[in-house]
XYZ file of C-alpha atoms in Angstrom:
173
model
C 104.678 110.573 106.123
C 108.401 110.552 106.934
C 109.156 112.958 104.074
C 106.186 115.194 104.835
C 107.077 115.561 108.507
C 110.271 117.389 107.530
C 108.086 120.180 106.139
C 106.741 120.773 109.649
C 109.601 120.121 112.051
C 113.341 120.561 112.139
C 115.726 117.694 111.457
C 117.132 117.974 114.985
C 113.703 117.044 116.389
C 113.558 113.942 114.197
C 117.075 113.027 115.306
C 116.174 113.685 118.941
C 113.192 111.353 118.693
C 115.434 108.643 117.272
C 117.885 109.187 120.132
C 115.060 109.174 122.667
C 113.783 105.836 121.388
C 117.177 104.183 120.862
C 119.310 105.479 123.727
C 119.718 104.027 127.189
C 121.802 106.960 128.443
C 119.699 108.981 130.896
C 121.400 112.261 129.981
C 120.732 111.754 126.246
C 117.151 110.726 126.989
C 116.522 113.881 129.035
C 118.051 116.195 126.428
C 116.182 114.506 123.592
C 112.886 114.608 125.488
C 113.182 118.376 125.916
C 113.887 118.877 122.197
C 110.952 116.693 121.123
C 108.598 118.309 123.635
C 109.613 121.755 122.348
C 107.452 120.985 119.316
C 104.431 121.133 121.619
C 105.261 124.473 123.210
C 107.580 125.765 125.857
C 107.439 124.916 129.508
C 108.238 121.202 129.427
C 109.948 120.823 132.779
C 109.960 117.473 134.504
C 112.877 118.267 136.769
C 110.752 118.124 139.913
C 108.095 115.731 141.137
C 105.812 118.707 141.761
C 105.978 119.643 138.066
C 105.292 116.037 137.081
C 102.269 115.866 139.408
C 100.889 119.105 137.947
C 101.392 117.784 134.420
C 99.629 114.513 135.250
C 96.714 116.429 136.794
C 96.395 118.710 133.744
C 96.685 115.754 131.380
C 93.985 113.820 133.211
C 91.600 116.792 133.365
C 92.079 117.799 129.729
C 91.880 114.277 128.362
C 88.772 113.561 130.432
C 87.131 116.705 129.067
C 88.161 115.845 125.523
C 86.685 112.369 125.860
C 83.473 113.607 127.463
C 82.946 116.435 124.969
C 83.660 114.404 121.834
C 80.471 113.623 119.992
C 80.293 109.954 119.018
C 77.860 107.592 117.383
C 75.630 105.662 119.745
C 77.724 102.550 119.107
C 80.830 104.268 120.549
C 79.309 105.489 123.826
C 80.507 102.391 125.659
C 84.008 102.976 124.255
C 84.005 106.474 125.780
C 83.077 105.034 129.159
C 85.695 102.297 128.816
C 88.416 104.836 127.993
C 87.518 106.931 131.036
C 87.888 103.854 133.267
C 91.222 102.977 131.628
C 92.402 106.565 132.095
C 91.621 106.421 135.826
C 93.529 103.148 136.220
C 96.424 104.430 134.132
C 96.755 107.629 136.176
C 96.636 105.669 139.428
C 99.468 103.468 138.150
C 101.726 106.328 137.109
C 101.019 108.158 140.353
C 102.441 104.999 141.970
C 105.505 105.333 139.696
C 104.679 102.268 137.572
C 105.511 103.916 134.248
C 107.111 100.908 132.583
C 104.201 98.648 133.481
C 101.560 100.800 131.786
C 103.183 101.851 128.528
C 100.975 99.565 126.370
C 97.851 100.848 128.130
C 98.960 104.417 127.491
C 99.337 103.933 123.753
C 96.000 102.081 123.657
C 94.275 104.985 125.428
C 95.773 107.427 122.911
C 94.699 105.269 119.971
C 91.168 104.997 121.362
C 90.837 108.730 122.062
C 92.018 109.632 118.570
C 89.564 107.081 117.182
C 86.766 108.846 119.108
C 87.866 112.173 117.653
C 88.247 111.098 114.014
C 86.344 107.835 113.652
C 87.311 105.110 111.223
C 89.542 107.556 109.318
C 92.207 106.807 111.943
C 92.511 103.273 110.577
C 93.342 104.421 107.041
C 96.964 104.381 105.826
C 96.966 108.093 105.067
C 95.548 109.302 108.396
C 98.921 110.549 109.643
C 99.316 112.728 106.565
C 95.705 113.880 106.835
C 96.187 114.845 110.496
C 99.359 116.745 109.692
C 97.664 118.723 106.924
C 94.455 119.630 108.795
C 96.116 120.455 112.122
C 99.920 120.487 111.983
C 100.275 120.640 115.772
C 98.082 117.572 116.208
C 99.747 115.900 113.227
C 103.168 116.304 114.847
C 101.772 114.821 118.053
C 100.359 111.859 116.112
C 103.682 111.400 114.303
C 105.327 111.261 117.729
C 102.854 108.714 119.102
C 103.080 106.505 116.018
C 106.886 106.626 116.164
C 106.844 104.897 119.543
C 107.082 101.114 119.681
C 103.976 99.161 120.706
C 105.902 97.608 123.594
C 109.332 98.155 125.043
C 111.817 96.986 127.638
C 112.864 100.484 128.673
C 113.566 101.640 132.195
C 110.848 103.200 134.276
C 112.496 106.623 133.837
C 112.667 106.356 130.054
C 109.022 105.294 129.862
C 108.185 108.223 132.107
C 109.977 110.710 129.842
C 108.365 109.314 126.685
C 104.861 109.367 128.146
C 105.279 112.794 129.714
C 105.985 114.286 126.280
C 102.637 113.051 124.971
C 100.957 114.096 128.206
C 102.476 117.564 127.840
C 100.859 117.942 124.431
C 97.482 116.674 125.621
C 97.555 118.768 128.796
C 97.858 121.855 126.620
C 95.698 120.851 123.619
């Protein structure tokens, strides 16, 4: 996947993601977040709390619709309901500025939603490449999500920036 991704995005985006993940400098984190988010369209502006609140609202509405509208096997209906409950709790936590506390829940929600969308294919080793080839925009998003660590010891602000990038994509997907 790492070689294939360079066919779809510029090297500076890959470097910015590395900086975003590795850096503890708030200025570098902010600059890198903007570059990475640029892959998902223009308009990524988290400079004001009002913009962040609007993004969270759009994310929650769009992800809820995506979950509700995704057709699933009967055996996955309870998973849909479980994800919706987790999404509510997650959004309540970030609205209380508890970004660092909920990072693992966020990545779990994303994994579960993508599982609902694609089924067991998500668990295969070549899913990232498959996603990139069938829908490059989604594939880039999935590359981003899978580049993030499962857990971290980042600051609240860094967790916020990292999650807002994914939320930006999903709010506009």
